[in-house]
Coordinates of C-alpha atoms and ligand atoms in Angstrom, one line a residue:
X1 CA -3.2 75.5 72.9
X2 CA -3.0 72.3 74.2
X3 CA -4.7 71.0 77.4
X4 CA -2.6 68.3 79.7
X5 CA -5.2 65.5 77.4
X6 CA -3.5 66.6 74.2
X7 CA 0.1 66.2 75.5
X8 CA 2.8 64.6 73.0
X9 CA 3.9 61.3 73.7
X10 CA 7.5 61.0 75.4
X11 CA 10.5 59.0 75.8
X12 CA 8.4 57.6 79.3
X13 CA 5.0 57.6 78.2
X14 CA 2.4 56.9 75.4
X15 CA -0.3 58.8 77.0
X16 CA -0.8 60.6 80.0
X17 CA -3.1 59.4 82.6
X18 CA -5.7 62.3 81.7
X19 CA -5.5 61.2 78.4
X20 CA -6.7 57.8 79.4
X21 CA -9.4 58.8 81.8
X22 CA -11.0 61.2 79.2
X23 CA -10.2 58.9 75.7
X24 CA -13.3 56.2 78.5
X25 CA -14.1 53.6 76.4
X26 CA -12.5 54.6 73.1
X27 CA -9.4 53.7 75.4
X28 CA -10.1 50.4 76.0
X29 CA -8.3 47.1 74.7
X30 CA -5.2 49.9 73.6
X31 CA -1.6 49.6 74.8
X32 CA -0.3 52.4 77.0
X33 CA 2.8 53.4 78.2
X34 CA 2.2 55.6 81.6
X35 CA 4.6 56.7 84.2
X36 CA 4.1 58.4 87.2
X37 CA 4.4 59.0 91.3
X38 CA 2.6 55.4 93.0
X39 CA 0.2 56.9 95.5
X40 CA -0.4 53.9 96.8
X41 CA 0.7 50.5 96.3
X42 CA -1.6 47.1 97.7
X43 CA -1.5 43.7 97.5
X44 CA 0.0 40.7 98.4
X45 CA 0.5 37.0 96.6
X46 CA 0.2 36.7 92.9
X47 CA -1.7 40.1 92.6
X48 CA -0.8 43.6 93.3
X49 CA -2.5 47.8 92.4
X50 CA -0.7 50.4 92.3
X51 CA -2.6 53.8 92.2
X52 CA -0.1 55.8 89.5
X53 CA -0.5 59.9 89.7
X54 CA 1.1 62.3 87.1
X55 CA 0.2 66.0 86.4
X56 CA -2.7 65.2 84.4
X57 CA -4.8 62.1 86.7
X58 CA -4.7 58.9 88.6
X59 CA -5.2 55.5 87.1
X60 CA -5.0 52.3 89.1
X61 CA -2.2 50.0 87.1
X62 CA -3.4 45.9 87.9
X63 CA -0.4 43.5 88.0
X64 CA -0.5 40.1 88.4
X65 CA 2.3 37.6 88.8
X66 CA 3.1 36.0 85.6
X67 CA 1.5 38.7 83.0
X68 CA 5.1 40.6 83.6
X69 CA 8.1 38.8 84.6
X70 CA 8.6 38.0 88.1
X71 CA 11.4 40.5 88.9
X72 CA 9.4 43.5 87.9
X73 CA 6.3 42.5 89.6
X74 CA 8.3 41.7 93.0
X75 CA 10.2 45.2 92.6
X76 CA 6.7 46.7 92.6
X77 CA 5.0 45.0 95.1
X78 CA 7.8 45.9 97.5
X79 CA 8.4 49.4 96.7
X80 CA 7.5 52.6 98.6
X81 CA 4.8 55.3 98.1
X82 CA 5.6 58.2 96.0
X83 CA 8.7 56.0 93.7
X84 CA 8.1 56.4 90.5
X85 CA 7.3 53.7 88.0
X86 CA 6.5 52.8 84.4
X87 CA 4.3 50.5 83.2
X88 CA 2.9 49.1 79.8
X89 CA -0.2 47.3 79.8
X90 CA -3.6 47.6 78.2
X91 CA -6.4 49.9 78.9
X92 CA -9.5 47.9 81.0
X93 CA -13.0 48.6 82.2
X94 CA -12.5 48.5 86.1
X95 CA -14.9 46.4 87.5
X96 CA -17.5 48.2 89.4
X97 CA -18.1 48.5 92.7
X98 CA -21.4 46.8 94.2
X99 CA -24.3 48.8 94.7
X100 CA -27.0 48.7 96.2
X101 CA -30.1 47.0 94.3
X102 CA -32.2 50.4 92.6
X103 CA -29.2 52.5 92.9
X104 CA -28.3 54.3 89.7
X105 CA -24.5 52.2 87.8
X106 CA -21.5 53.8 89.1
X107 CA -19.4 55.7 86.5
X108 CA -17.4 54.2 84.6
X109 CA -13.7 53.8 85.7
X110 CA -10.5 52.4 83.8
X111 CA -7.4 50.8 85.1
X112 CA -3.8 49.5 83.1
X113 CA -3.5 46.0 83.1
X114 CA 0.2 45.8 83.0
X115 CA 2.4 43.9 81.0
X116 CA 5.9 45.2 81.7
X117 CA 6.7 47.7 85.2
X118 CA 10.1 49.0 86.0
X119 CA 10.8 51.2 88.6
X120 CA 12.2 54.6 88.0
X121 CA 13.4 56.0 91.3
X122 CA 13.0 54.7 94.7
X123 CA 11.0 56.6 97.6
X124 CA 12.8 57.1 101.3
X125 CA 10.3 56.4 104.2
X126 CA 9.2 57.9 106.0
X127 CA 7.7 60.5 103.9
X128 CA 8.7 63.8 105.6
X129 CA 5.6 65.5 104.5
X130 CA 2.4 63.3 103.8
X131 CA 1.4 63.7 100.0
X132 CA -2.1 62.0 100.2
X133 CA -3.1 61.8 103.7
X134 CA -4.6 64.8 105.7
X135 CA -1.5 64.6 108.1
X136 CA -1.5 68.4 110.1
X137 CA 2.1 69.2 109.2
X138 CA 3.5 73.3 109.7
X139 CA 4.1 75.3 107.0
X140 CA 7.8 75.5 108.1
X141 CA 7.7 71.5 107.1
X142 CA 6.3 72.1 104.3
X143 CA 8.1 74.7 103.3
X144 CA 11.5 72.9 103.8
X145 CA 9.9 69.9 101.5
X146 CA 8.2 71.8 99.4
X147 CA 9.5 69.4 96.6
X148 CA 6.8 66.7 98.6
X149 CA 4.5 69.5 99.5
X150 CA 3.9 70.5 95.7
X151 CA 2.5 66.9 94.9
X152 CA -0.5 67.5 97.0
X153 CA -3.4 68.1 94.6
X154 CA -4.3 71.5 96.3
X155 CA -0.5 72.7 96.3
X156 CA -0.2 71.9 93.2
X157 CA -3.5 73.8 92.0
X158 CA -2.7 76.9 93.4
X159 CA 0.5 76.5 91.3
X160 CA -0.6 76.2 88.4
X161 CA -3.5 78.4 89.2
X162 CA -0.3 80.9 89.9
X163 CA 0.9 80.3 86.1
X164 CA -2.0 80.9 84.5
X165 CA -3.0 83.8 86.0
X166 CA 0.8 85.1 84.9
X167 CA -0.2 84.0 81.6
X168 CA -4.0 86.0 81.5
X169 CA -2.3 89.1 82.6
X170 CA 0.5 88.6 80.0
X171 CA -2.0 87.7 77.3
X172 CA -4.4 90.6 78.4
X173 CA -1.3 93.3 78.4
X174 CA -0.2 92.1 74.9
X175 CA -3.8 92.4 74.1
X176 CA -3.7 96.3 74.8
X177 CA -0.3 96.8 72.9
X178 CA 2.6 96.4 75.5
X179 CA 5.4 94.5 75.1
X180 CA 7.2 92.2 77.1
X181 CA 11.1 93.9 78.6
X182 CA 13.7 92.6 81.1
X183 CA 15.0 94.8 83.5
X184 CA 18.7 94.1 84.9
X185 CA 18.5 93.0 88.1
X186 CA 22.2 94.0 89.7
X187 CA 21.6 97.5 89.9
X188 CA 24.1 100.4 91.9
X189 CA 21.5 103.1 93.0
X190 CA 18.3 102.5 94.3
X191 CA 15.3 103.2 92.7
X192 CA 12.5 103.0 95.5
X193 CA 14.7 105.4 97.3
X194 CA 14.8 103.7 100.4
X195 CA 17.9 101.9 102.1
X196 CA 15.6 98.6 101.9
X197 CA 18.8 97.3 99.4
X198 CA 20.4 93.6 99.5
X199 CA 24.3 94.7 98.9
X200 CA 26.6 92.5 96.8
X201 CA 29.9 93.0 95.2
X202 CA 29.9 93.1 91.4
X203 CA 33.5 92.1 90.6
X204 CA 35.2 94.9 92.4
X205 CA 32.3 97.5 92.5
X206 CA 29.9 97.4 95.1
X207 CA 26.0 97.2 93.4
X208 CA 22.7 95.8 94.8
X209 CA 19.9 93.7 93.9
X210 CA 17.1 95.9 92.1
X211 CA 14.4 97.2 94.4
X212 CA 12.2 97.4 91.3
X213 CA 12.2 97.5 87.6
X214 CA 10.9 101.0 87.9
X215 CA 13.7 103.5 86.5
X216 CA 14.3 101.0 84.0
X217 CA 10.7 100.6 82.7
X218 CA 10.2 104.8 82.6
X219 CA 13.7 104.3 80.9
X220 CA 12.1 101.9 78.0
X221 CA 9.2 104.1 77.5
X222 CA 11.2 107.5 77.2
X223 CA 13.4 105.6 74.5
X224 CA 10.3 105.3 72.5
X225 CA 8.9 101.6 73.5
X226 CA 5.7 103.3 74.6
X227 CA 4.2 100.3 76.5
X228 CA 6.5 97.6 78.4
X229 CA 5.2 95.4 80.8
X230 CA 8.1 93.1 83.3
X231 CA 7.2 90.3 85.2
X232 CA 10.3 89.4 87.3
X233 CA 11.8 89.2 90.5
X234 CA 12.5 92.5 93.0
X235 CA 14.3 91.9 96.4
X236 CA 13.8 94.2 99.2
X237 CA 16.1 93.7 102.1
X238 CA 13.0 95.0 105.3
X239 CA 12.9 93.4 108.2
X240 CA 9.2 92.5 108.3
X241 CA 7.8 89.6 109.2
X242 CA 4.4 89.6 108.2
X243 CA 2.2 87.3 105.9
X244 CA 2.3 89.3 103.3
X245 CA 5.7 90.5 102.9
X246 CA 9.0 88.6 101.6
X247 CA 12.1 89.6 101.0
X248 CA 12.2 88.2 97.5
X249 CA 8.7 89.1 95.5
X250 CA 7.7 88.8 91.6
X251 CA 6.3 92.1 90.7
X252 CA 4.1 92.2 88.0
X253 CA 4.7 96.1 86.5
X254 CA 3.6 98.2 83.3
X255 CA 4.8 101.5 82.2
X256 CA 2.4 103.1 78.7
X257 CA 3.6 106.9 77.5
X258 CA 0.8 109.6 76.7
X259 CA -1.0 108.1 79.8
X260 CA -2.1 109.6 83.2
X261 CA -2.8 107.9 86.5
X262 CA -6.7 107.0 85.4
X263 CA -5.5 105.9 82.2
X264 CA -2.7 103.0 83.9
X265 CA -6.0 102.3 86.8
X266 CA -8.4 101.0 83.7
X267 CA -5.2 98.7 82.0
X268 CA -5.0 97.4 85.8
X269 CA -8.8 97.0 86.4
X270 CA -9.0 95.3 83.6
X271 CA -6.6 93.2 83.2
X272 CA -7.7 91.5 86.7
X273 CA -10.8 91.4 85.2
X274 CA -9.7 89.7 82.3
X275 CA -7.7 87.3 84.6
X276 CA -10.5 86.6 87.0
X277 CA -13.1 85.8 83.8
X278 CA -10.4 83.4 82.4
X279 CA -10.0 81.4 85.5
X280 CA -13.6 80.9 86.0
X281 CA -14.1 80.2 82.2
X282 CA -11.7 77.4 81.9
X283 CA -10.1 76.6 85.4
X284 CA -13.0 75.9 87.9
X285 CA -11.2 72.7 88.6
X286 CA -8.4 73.9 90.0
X287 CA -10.5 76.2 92.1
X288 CA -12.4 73.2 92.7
X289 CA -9.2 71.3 93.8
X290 CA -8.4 74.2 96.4
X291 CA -12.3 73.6 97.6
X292 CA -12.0 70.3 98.2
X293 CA -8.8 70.8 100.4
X294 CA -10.5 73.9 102.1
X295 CA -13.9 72.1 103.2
X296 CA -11.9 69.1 104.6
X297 CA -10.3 71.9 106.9
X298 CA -13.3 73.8 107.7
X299 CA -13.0 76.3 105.7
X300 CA -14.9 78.8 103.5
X301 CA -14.5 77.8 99.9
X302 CA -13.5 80.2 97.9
X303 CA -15.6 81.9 95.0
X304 CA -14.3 83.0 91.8
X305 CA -16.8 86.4 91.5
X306 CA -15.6 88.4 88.5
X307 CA -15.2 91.7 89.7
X308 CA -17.2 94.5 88.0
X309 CA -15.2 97.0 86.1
X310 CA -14.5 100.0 87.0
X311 CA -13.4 99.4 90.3
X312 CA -14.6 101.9 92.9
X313 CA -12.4 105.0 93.3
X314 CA -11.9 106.5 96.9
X315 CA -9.4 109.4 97.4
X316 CA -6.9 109.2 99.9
X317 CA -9.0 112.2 101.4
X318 CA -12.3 110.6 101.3
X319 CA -10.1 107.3 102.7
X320 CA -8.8 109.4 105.8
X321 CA -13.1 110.6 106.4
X322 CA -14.0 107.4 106.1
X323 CA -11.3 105.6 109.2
X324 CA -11.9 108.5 110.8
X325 CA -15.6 107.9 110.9
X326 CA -15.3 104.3 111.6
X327 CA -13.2 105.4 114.8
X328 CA -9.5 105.0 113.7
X329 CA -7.1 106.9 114.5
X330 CA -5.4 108.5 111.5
X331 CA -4.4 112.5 110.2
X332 CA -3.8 113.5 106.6
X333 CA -0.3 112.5 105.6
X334 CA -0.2 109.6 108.0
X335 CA 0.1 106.2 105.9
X336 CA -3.2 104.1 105.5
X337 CA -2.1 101.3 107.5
X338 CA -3.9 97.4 107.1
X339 CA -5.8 98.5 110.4
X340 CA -7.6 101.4 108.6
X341 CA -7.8 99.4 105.4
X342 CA -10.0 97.1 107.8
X343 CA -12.1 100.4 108.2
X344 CA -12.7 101.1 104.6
X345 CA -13.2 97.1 103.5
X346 CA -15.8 97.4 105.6
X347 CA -17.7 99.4 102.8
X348 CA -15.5 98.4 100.2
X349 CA -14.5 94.9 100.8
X350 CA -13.1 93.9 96.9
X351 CA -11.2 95.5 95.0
X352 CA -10.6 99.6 95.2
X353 CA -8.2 102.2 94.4
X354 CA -6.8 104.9 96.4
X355 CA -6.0 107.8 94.1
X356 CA -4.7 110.9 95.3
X357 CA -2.0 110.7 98.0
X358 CA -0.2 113.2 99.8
X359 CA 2.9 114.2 97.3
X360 CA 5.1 113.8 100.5
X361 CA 4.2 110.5 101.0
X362 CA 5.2 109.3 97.4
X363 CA 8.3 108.3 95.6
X364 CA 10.3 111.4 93.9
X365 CA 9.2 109.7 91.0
X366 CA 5.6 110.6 91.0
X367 CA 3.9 113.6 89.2
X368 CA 2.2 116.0 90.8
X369 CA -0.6 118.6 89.5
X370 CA 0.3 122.3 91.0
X371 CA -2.7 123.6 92.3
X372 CA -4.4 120.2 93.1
X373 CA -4.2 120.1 97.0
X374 CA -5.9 118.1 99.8
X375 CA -8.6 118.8 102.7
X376 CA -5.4 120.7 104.7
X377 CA -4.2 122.3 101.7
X378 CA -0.9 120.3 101.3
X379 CA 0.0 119.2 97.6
X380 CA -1.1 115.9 96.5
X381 CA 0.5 113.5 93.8
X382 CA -1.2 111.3 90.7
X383 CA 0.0 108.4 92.8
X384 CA -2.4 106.0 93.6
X385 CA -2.5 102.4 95.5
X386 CA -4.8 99.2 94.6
X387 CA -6.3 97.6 98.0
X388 CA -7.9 95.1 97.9
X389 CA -9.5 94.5 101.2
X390 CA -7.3 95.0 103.7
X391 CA -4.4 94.3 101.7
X392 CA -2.3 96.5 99.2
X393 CA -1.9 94.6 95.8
X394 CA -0.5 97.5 93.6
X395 CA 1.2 101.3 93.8
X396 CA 1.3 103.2 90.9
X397 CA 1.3 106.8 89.5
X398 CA 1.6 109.1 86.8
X399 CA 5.2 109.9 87.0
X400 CA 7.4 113.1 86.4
X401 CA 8.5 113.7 83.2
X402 CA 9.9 117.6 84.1
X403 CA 13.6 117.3 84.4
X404 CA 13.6 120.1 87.0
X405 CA 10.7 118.9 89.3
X406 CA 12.2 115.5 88.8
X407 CA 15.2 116.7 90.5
X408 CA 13.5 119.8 93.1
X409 CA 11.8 116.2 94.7
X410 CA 15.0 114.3 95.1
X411 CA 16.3 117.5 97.2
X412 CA 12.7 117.5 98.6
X413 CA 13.0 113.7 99.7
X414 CA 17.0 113.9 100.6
X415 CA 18.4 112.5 98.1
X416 CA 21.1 114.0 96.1
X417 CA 20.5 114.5 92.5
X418 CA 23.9 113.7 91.8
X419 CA 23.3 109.8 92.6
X420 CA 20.1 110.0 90.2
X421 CA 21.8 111.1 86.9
X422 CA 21.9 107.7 85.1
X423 CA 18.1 108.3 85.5
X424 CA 17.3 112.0 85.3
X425 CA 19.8 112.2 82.0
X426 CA 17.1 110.0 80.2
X427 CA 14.5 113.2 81.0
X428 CA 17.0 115.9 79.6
X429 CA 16.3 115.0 75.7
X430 CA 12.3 115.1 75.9
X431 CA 10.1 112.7 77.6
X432 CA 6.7 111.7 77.0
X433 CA 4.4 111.9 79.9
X434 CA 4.0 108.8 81.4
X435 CA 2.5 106.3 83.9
X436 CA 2.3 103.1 85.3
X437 CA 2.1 100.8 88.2
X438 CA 3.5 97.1 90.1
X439 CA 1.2 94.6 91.3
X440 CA 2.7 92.1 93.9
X441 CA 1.7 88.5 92.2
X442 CA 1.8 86.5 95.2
X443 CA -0.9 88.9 97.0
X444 CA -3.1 88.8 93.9
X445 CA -2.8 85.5 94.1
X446 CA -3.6 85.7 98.0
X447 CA -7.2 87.2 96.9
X448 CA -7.9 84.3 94.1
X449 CA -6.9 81.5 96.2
X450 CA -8.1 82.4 99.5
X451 CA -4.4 81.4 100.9
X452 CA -3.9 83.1 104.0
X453 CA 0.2 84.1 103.7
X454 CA 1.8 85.3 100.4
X455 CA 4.5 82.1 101.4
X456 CA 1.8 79.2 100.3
X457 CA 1.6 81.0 96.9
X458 CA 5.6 81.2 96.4
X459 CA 7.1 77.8 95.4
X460 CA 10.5 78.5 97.4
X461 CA 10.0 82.2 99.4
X462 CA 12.8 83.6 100.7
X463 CA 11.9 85.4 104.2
X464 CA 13.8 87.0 106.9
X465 CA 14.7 83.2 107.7
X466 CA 13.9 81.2 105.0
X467 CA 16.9 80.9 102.6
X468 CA 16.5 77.5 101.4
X469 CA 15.2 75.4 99.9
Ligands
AMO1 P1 5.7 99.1 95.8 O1 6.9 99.2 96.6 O2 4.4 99.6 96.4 O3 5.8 99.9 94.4 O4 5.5 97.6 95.3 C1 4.4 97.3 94.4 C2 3.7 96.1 94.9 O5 4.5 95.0 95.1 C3 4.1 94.2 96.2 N1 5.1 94.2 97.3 C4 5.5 93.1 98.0 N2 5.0 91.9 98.0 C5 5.6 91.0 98.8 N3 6.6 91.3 99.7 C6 7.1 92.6 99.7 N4 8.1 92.9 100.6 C7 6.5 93.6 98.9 N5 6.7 94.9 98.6 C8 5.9 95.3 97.7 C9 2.8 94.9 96.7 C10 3.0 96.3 96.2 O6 1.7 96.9 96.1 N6 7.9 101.0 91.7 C11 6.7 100.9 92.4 C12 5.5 100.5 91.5 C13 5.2 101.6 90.5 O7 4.9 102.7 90.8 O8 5.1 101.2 89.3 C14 6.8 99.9 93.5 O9 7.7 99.1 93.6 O10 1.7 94.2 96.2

């Protein structure tokens, strides 16, 4: 695979700026073609430096009057931060900066002497959002230009931080025999069961946006695809406002036949820990990135500690013993709220499963074991939840495959079987016992990055009020 040094050349550029920085002296005396964002732009008279960022580095480009005709050079000198430019020139040794006598050279730096500029695209001013300086702008700024926000090195690490962690868990799934299936979004039932659904119109039939690729993912396996793994987008129309909750979210789901809920918790467990031993093999500089912004705002930098496999396993009994030890308030078959969760991360602060929940508080969807009941003696379900901290990252199960239960817990739940046929019909011609889970990217994503609201890991979220950008 190549790394942004080993880039092709394109219509705009020769190299890339990384390329330069890490080709050192090899570089130098060679004739480049760079292009990128000017950071900064100095000078005045016959000489002027622009500092030139793209994806891959910085560079500062030289120009002088007279090396590069006298249009070009004026158009540069005058224009904005953050245009965009191309230049031609030759690779140079930067002179160094003075030190003081005794003190060990400076490392070696390179600059573009330039023969030829033109500029690409022109900058407004003011910036709305600053790119390079540390100027204390909301999120809800940010957020409307997240276009600028994106080109500050920290934003931009988490995102591509974001892609390749998509890309570990894709590569560690393939790894384990799944393959890759798209769900259809426009769906006309729910699937979560809930009435969390966005409505539209779909020509002349009334449908909604899909909840989750669940159905269709237990659908794949019973038609013999055995593994599947989905990463796409599930909309949920609930009215929270939290920082961990939007109405738009990329869920990150598996379903693998012949499997059971332990079975679906070590693909999970591992494949974070496959993701987490990627990053800090090969990307400790965008975690170093993140640092850098996270120490000039005080805080706590964040540590890339691969987590040890298997993760620990405490039952939604022993989870109710142990908030109720720690002084919360909670019964059996109440929900584990992030207030408990507080309780238990205070033993268990990474990552933990919760097997074993109450069958009533589960989807119709989930499998349950007759006989296997809880402290009060109420059935539980093979459902289980990831936490991580106080924070849910994943729900999963082993899920019914028995036509007849299948449709004993939609009547359970109160929901009429009738609006489930599309779904229980794929049970009635044998189905494989079957599991699987969803993991919510962004809070994954939340853990690895140490960002504080699922919305700085989302390149455009859509909230409760946030339908644009
Ligand atoms: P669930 O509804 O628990 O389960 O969702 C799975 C995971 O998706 C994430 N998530 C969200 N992230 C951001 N904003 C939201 N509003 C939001 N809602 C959920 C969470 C959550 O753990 N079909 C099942 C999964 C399965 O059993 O396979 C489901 O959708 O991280």
């Amino acid at each position: 695979m190549r790394d942004s040094t080993d880039w092709l050349p394109t219509t705009y550029r020769s190299h890339t700026i990384g390329q330069i920085i890490a080709g050192g002296e090899d570089m130098v005396g060679e004739e480049v073609t760079i292009a990128g964002f000017a950071e900064s732009v100095r000078g005045r008279g016959g000489i002027c430096f622009v500092t030139l960022r793209d994806g891959t580095g910085k560079i500062q480009a030289f120009l002088k009057r007279g090396s590069l005709d006298d249009e070009s050079f004026e158009t540069v000198q005058n224009s904005s931060r953050e245009s965009t430019m191309m230049f031609r020139g030759s690779v140079a040794r930067k002179r160094p900066p003075k030190t003081p006598e005794g003190a060990p050279p400076p490392p070696k730096e390179y600059e573009v002497t330039v023969s030829a500029a033109e500029l690409l695209a022109t900058a407004q001013t003011p910036l709305p959002v600053g790119v390079v300086d540390d100027v204390n702008v909301g999120l809800d700024t940010r957020l409307d230009n997240r276009h600028l926000d994106v080109r500050r090195s920290h934003v931009n690490a988490m995102f591509i931080l974001r892609s390749k962690v998509l890309q570990y868990g894709r590569e560690h799934l393939i790894e384990e025999g799944f393959n890759e299936m798209n769900s259809p979004k426009i769906i006309a039932s729910a699937s979560e069961g809930g009435t969390n659904l966005f409505p539209m119109m779909y020509f002349d039939t009334p449908a909604f946006l899909s909840q989750s690729p669940q159905l269709y993912k237990q659908l794949a396996v019973l038609g013999g695809l055995e593994r599947v793994f989905e990463i796409g987008p599930a909309f949920r129309a609930e009215k929270h406002d939290t920082y961990r909750h939007l109405n738009e979210f990329v869920s990150f789901d598996i379903e693998a036949a012949w499997c059971d809920d332990e079975d679906v918790m070590g693909v999970l467990e591992r494949m974070i820990h496959s993701i987490w031993k990627s990053v800090s093999e090969k990307d400790g500089h965008l975690i170093e990135t993140i640092n850098h912004y996270r120490t000039t705002q005080g805080l706590e930098p964040v540590k890339v500690e691969i987590p040890e496999v298997p993760f620990p396993r405490i039952s939604y009994d022993e989870a109710i013993d142990i908030v109720k030890s720690g002084g919360g308030q909670i019964e059996w078959g109440d929900d584990i709220e992030s207030h408990h969760c507080d309780l238990i991360a205070e033993k268990y602060p990474g990552f933990h499963f919760i097997p074993r929940w109450p069958m009533s508080m589960k989807p119709f969807y989930i499998h349950h074991k007759e006989g296997e009941l809880g402290t009060t003696g109420q059935q539980l379900s093979r459902g289980f939840d990831l936490n991580y901290g106080r924070d849910e990252m994943t729900s999963g199960g082993q899920r019914e495959h028995r036509v007849e239960v299948l449709e004993q817990n939609l009547l359970n739940m109160d929901l009429d079987p009738k609006d489930f046929t599309f779904y229980t019909d794929g049970f009635r011609y044998g189905a494989p016992p079957h599991a699987g889970w969803g993991l919510g990217v962004a809070r994954l994503l939340m853990v690895l990055t140490g960002a504080g609201n699922v919305r700085e890991v989302v390149l455009f979220p859509r909230d409760r009020s946030r339908v644009t950008p």
